[in-house]
Amino acid sequence: MEGSLESQIAVLAGGAEPDEAGTSAVTRLTVTTSLSAVVQSAADAAGHLADEDARARTVAYRVSNLDSANRMPESVRVGDSLGTAMTLMVLRDYSQLPVLDTDGRLRGVISWESIGLARMADPQADLAAATVRAQEADRSDDLLDWIVTIQKSG
């Protein structure tokens, strides 16, 4: 596919692809209509966008679209040693880890920053002292709404 930044593209429903003659619904319709009307006509012809609400739909990138949101993350459990958590972080090159209770519920997160702050306050600090509050996203949340939070928390 080629074009410039000003090029328009059409996303067509199944059945709007080229026929045996090599012309598509878009090609056949562009002879008599503008491109935006072509997109609308092709979508309507395929039975998608039957009403005004459907035409106004927006596409969102959900948290559930992330690979990591669809599997259990590596974590440590309340009561594990801080050394265990640090070893896992070093071996896996993680900057932070979730801390889960015995039922698998999120109780917080540890990070290199939280470990450093806890150890500055008390050189013998344990996992509980290095655990800080965590925010949990719902799988249906729009990922773009979380960008600022992700940036602030690393």
PDB file of C-alpha atoms in Angstrom, residues 29-149:
ATOM      1  CA  LEU A  29     -18.305   3.539  -6.903  1.00  0.00           C
ATOM      2  CA  THR A  30     -15.568   6.171  -7.371  1.00  0.00           C
ATOM      3  CA  VAL A  31     -16.629   6.695 -10.932  1.00  0.00           C
ATOM      4  CA  THR A  32     -19.744   8.528  -9.735  1.00  0.00           C
ATOM      5  CA  THR A  33     -19.113   9.507  -6.088  1.00  0.00           C
ATOM      6  CA  SER A  34     -16.531  11.100  -3.818  1.00  0.00           C
ATOM      7  CA  LEU A  35     -14.254   8.938  -1.689  1.00  0.00           C
ATOM      8  CA  SER A  36     -16.019   9.622   1.617  1.00  0.00           C
ATOM      9  CA  ALA A  37     -19.297   8.660  -0.008  1.00  0.00           C
ATOM     10  CA  VAL A  38     -17.574   5.557  -1.411  1.00  0.00           C
ATOM     11  CA  VAL A  39     -16.572   4.444   2.040  1.00  0.00           C
ATOM     12  CA  GLN A  40     -20.111   5.051   3.277  1.00  0.00           C
ATOM     13  CA  SER A  41     -21.714   3.292   0.290  1.00  0.00           C
ATOM     14  CA  ALA A  42     -19.422   0.274   0.534  1.00  0.00           C
ATOM     15  CA  ALA A  43     -20.086  -0.079   4.244  1.00  0.00           C
ATOM     16  CA  ASP A  44     -23.830   0.327   3.752  1.00  0.00           C
ATOM     17  CA  ALA A  45     -23.825  -2.164   0.875  1.00  0.00           C
ATOM     18  CA  ALA A  46     -22.115  -4.713   3.083  1.00  0.00           C
ATOM     19  CA  GLY A  47     -24.770  -4.245   5.779  1.00  0.00           C
ATOM     20  CA  HIS A  48     -22.518  -2.565   8.360  1.00  0.00           C
ATOM     21  CA  LEU A  49     -23.330   0.979   9.580  1.00  0.00           C
ATOM     22  CA  ALA A  50     -27.068   0.707   9.199  1.00  0.00           C
ATOM     23  CA  ASP A  51     -27.823   3.766  11.331  1.00  0.00           C
ATOM     24  CA  GLU A  52     -26.333   7.122  12.318  1.00  0.00           C
ATOM     25  CA  ASP A  53     -25.083   5.776  15.685  1.00  0.00           C
ATOM     26  CA  ALA A  54     -23.055   3.124  13.916  1.00  0.00           C
ATOM     27  CA  ARG A  55     -21.531   5.744  11.599  1.00  0.00           C
ATOM     28  CA  ALA A  56     -20.321   7.729  14.610  1.00  0.00           C
ATOM     29  CA  ARG A  57     -18.530   4.787  16.266  1.00  0.00           C
ATOM     30  CA  THR A  58     -14.932   5.310  17.266  1.00  0.00           C
ATOM     31  CA  VAL A  59     -12.230   2.715  17.521  1.00  0.00           C
ATOM     32  CA  ALA A  60     -10.499   2.393  20.884  1.00  0.00           C
ATOM     33  CA  TYR A  61      -7.414   0.515  21.970  1.00  0.00           C
ATOM     34  CA  ARG A  62      -8.452  -1.261  25.152  1.00  0.00           C
ATOM     35  CA  VAL A  63      -6.260  -2.510  27.976  1.00  0.00           C
ATOM     36  CA  SER A  64      -7.352  -6.018  26.962  1.00  0.00           C
ATOM     37  CA  ASN A  65      -5.588  -5.512  23.596  1.00  0.00           C
ATOM     38  CA  LEU A  66      -2.232  -5.718  25.383  1.00  0.00           C
ATOM     39  CA  ASP A  67      -0.616  -9.149  25.429  1.00  0.00           C
ATOM     40  CA  SER A  68       0.391  -8.676  29.048  1.00  0.00           C
ATOM     41  CA  ALA A  69      -3.219  -8.000  30.086  1.00  0.00           C
ATOM     42  CA  ASN A  70      -4.202 -11.487  28.964  1.00  0.00           C
ATOM     43  CA  ARG A  71      -1.863 -13.481  31.152  1.00  0.00           C
ATOM     44  CA  MET A  72      -1.006 -13.586  34.826  1.00  0.00           C
ATOM     45  CA  PRO A  73       2.037 -11.403  35.499  1.00  0.00           C
ATOM     46  CA  GLU A  74       4.996 -12.665  37.435  1.00  0.00           C
ATOM     47  CA  SER A  75       4.584 -11.471  40.977  1.00  0.00           C
ATOM     48  CA  VAL A  76       5.571 -11.906  44.590  1.00  0.00           C
ATOM     49  CA  ARG A  77       3.257 -12.736  47.468  1.00  0.00           C
ATOM     50  CA  VAL A  78       2.710 -10.907  50.700  1.00  0.00           C
ATOM     51  CA  GLY A  79       5.177 -12.520  53.112  1.00  0.00           C
ATOM     52  CA  ASP A  80       7.870 -13.249  50.492  1.00  0.00           C
ATOM     53  CA  SER A  81      11.285 -11.826  51.229  1.00  0.00           C
ATOM     54  CA  LEU A  82      12.474  -8.637  49.614  1.00  0.00           C
ATOM     55  CA  GLY A  83      15.501 -10.613  48.413  1.00  0.00           C
ATOM     56  CA  THR A  84      13.219 -12.972  46.485  1.00  0.00           C
ATOM     57  CA  ALA A  85      11.517 -10.028  44.808  1.00  0.00           C
ATOM     58  CA  MET A  86      14.817  -8.328  43.964  1.00  0.00           C
ATOM     59  CA  THR A  87      16.248 -11.554  42.529  1.00  0.00           C
ATOM     60  CA  LEU A  88      13.218 -11.990  40.270  1.00  0.00           C
ATOM     61  CA  MET A  89      13.459  -8.356  39.167  1.00  0.00           C
ATOM     62  CA  VAL A  90      17.145  -8.728  38.281  1.00  0.00           C
ATOM     63  CA  LEU A  91      16.750 -12.085  36.510  1.00  0.00           C
ATOM     64  CA  ARG A  92      13.785 -10.919  34.415  1.00  0.00           C
ATOM     65  CA  ASP A  93      14.947  -7.302  33.976  1.00  0.00           C
ATOM     66  CA  TYR A  94      11.758  -5.955  35.611  1.00  0.00           C
ATOM     67  CA  SER A  95      11.504  -2.440  36.993  1.00  0.00           C
ATOM     68  CA  GLN A  96       8.556  -3.372  39.186  1.00  0.00           C
ATOM     69  CA  LEU A  97       6.491  -6.323  40.367  1.00  0.00           C
ATOM     70  CA  PRO A  98       2.941  -6.702  41.651  1.00  0.00           C
ATOM     71  CA  VAL A  99       2.510  -7.890  45.226  1.00  0.00           C
ATOM     72  CA  LEU A 100      -0.430 -10.282  45.600  1.00  0.00           C
ATOM     73  CA  ASP A 101      -2.143 -11.665  48.695  1.00  0.00           C
ATOM     74  CA  THR A 102      -2.774 -15.379  49.211  1.00  0.00           C
ATOM     75  CA  ASP A 103      -6.026 -15.094  47.219  1.00  0.00           C
ATOM     76  CA  GLY A 104      -4.232 -13.528  44.241  1.00  0.00           C
ATOM     77  CA  ARG A 105      -5.589 -10.013  44.825  1.00  0.00           C
ATOM     78  CA  LEU A 106      -3.358  -7.026  44.126  1.00  0.00           C
ATOM     79  CA  ARG A 107      -2.019  -5.519  47.357  1.00  0.00           C
ATOM     80  CA  GLY A 108       0.511  -3.134  45.856  1.00  0.00           C
ATOM     81  CA  VAL A 109       3.653  -3.013  43.794  1.00  0.00           C
ATOM     82  CA  ILE A 110       7.360  -2.877  44.473  1.00  0.00           C
ATOM     83  CA  SER A 111       9.808  -1.060  42.256  1.00  0.00           C
ATOM     84  CA  TRP A 112      13.487  -0.255  42.381  1.00  0.00           C
ATOM     85  CA  GLU A 113      12.469   3.218  43.534  1.00  0.00           C
ATOM     86  CA  SER A 114      10.245   1.935  46.354  1.00  0.00           C
ATOM     87  CA  ILE A 115      12.949  -0.523  47.454  1.00  0.00           C
ATOM     88  CA  GLY A 116      15.546   2.262  47.518  1.00  0.00           C
ATOM     89  CA  LEU A 117      13.304   4.593  49.519  1.00  0.00           C
ATOM     90  CA  ALA A 118      12.421   1.840  51.995  1.00  0.00           C
ATOM     91  CA  ARG A 119      16.086   0.873  52.435  1.00  0.00           C
ATOM     92  CA  MET A 120      17.123   4.512  52.929  1.00  0.00           C
ATOM     93  CA  ALA A 121      14.635   4.791  55.781  1.00  0.00           C
ATOM     94  CA  ASP A 122      15.592   1.376  57.214  1.00  0.00           C
ATOM     95  CA  PRO A 123      18.474  -0.734  55.868  1.00  0.00           C
ATOM     96  CA  GLN A 124      16.619  -3.846  57.102  1.00  0.00           C
ATOM     97  CA  ALA A 125      13.347  -2.950  55.321  1.00  0.00           C
ATOM     98  CA  ASP A 126      11.272  -5.907  54.172  1.00  0.00           C
ATOM     99  CA  LEU A 127       8.853  -6.456  51.282  1.00  0.00           C
ATOM    100  CA  ALA A 128       5.966  -4.851  53.161  1.00  0.00           C
ATOM    101  CA  ALA A 129       7.985  -1.674  53.736  1.00  0.00           C
ATOM    102  CA  ALA A 130       8.875  -1.455  50.020  1.00  0.00           C
ATOM    103  CA  THR A 131       5.329  -2.126  48.808  1.00  0.00           C
ATOM    104  CA  VAL A 132       3.470   0.950  47.564  1.00  0.00           C
ATOM    105  CA  ARG A 133      -0.094   1.542  46.413  1.00  0.00           C
ATOM    106  CA  ALA A 134      -0.897   0.359  42.902  1.00  0.00           C
ATOM    107  CA  GLN A 135      -3.616   1.317  40.478  1.00  0.00           C
ATOM    108  CA  GLU A 136      -5.411  -1.454  38.661  1.00  0.00           C
ATOM    109  CA  ALA A 137      -6.870  -0.923  35.196  1.00  0.00           C
ATOM    110  CA  ASP A 138     -10.000  -2.679  34.062  1.00  0.00           C
ATOM    111  CA  ARG A 139      -9.606  -4.749  30.888  1.00  0.00           C
ATOM    112  CA  SER A 140     -12.286  -2.651  29.170  1.00  0.00           C
ATOM    113  CA  ASP A 141     -10.568   0.697  29.913  1.00  0.00           C
ATOM    114  CA  ASP A 142      -9.305   2.768  27.004  1.00  0.00           C
ATOM    115  CA  LEU A 143      -5.526   2.396  27.089  1.00  0.00           C
ATOM    116  CA  LEU A 144      -4.971   6.010  26.043  1.00  0.00           C
ATOM    117  CA  ASP A 145      -6.708   7.132  29.249  1.00  0.00           C
ATOM    118  CA  TRP A 146      -3.925   5.392  31.222  1.00  0.00           C
ATOM    119  CA  ILE A 147      -0.938   6.921  29.399  1.00  0.00           C
ATOM    120  CA  VAL A 148      -0.316   9.706  31.940  1.00  0.00           C
ATOM    121  CA  THR A 149      -0.588   7.271  34.861  1.00  0.00           C
TER     122      THR A 149
END
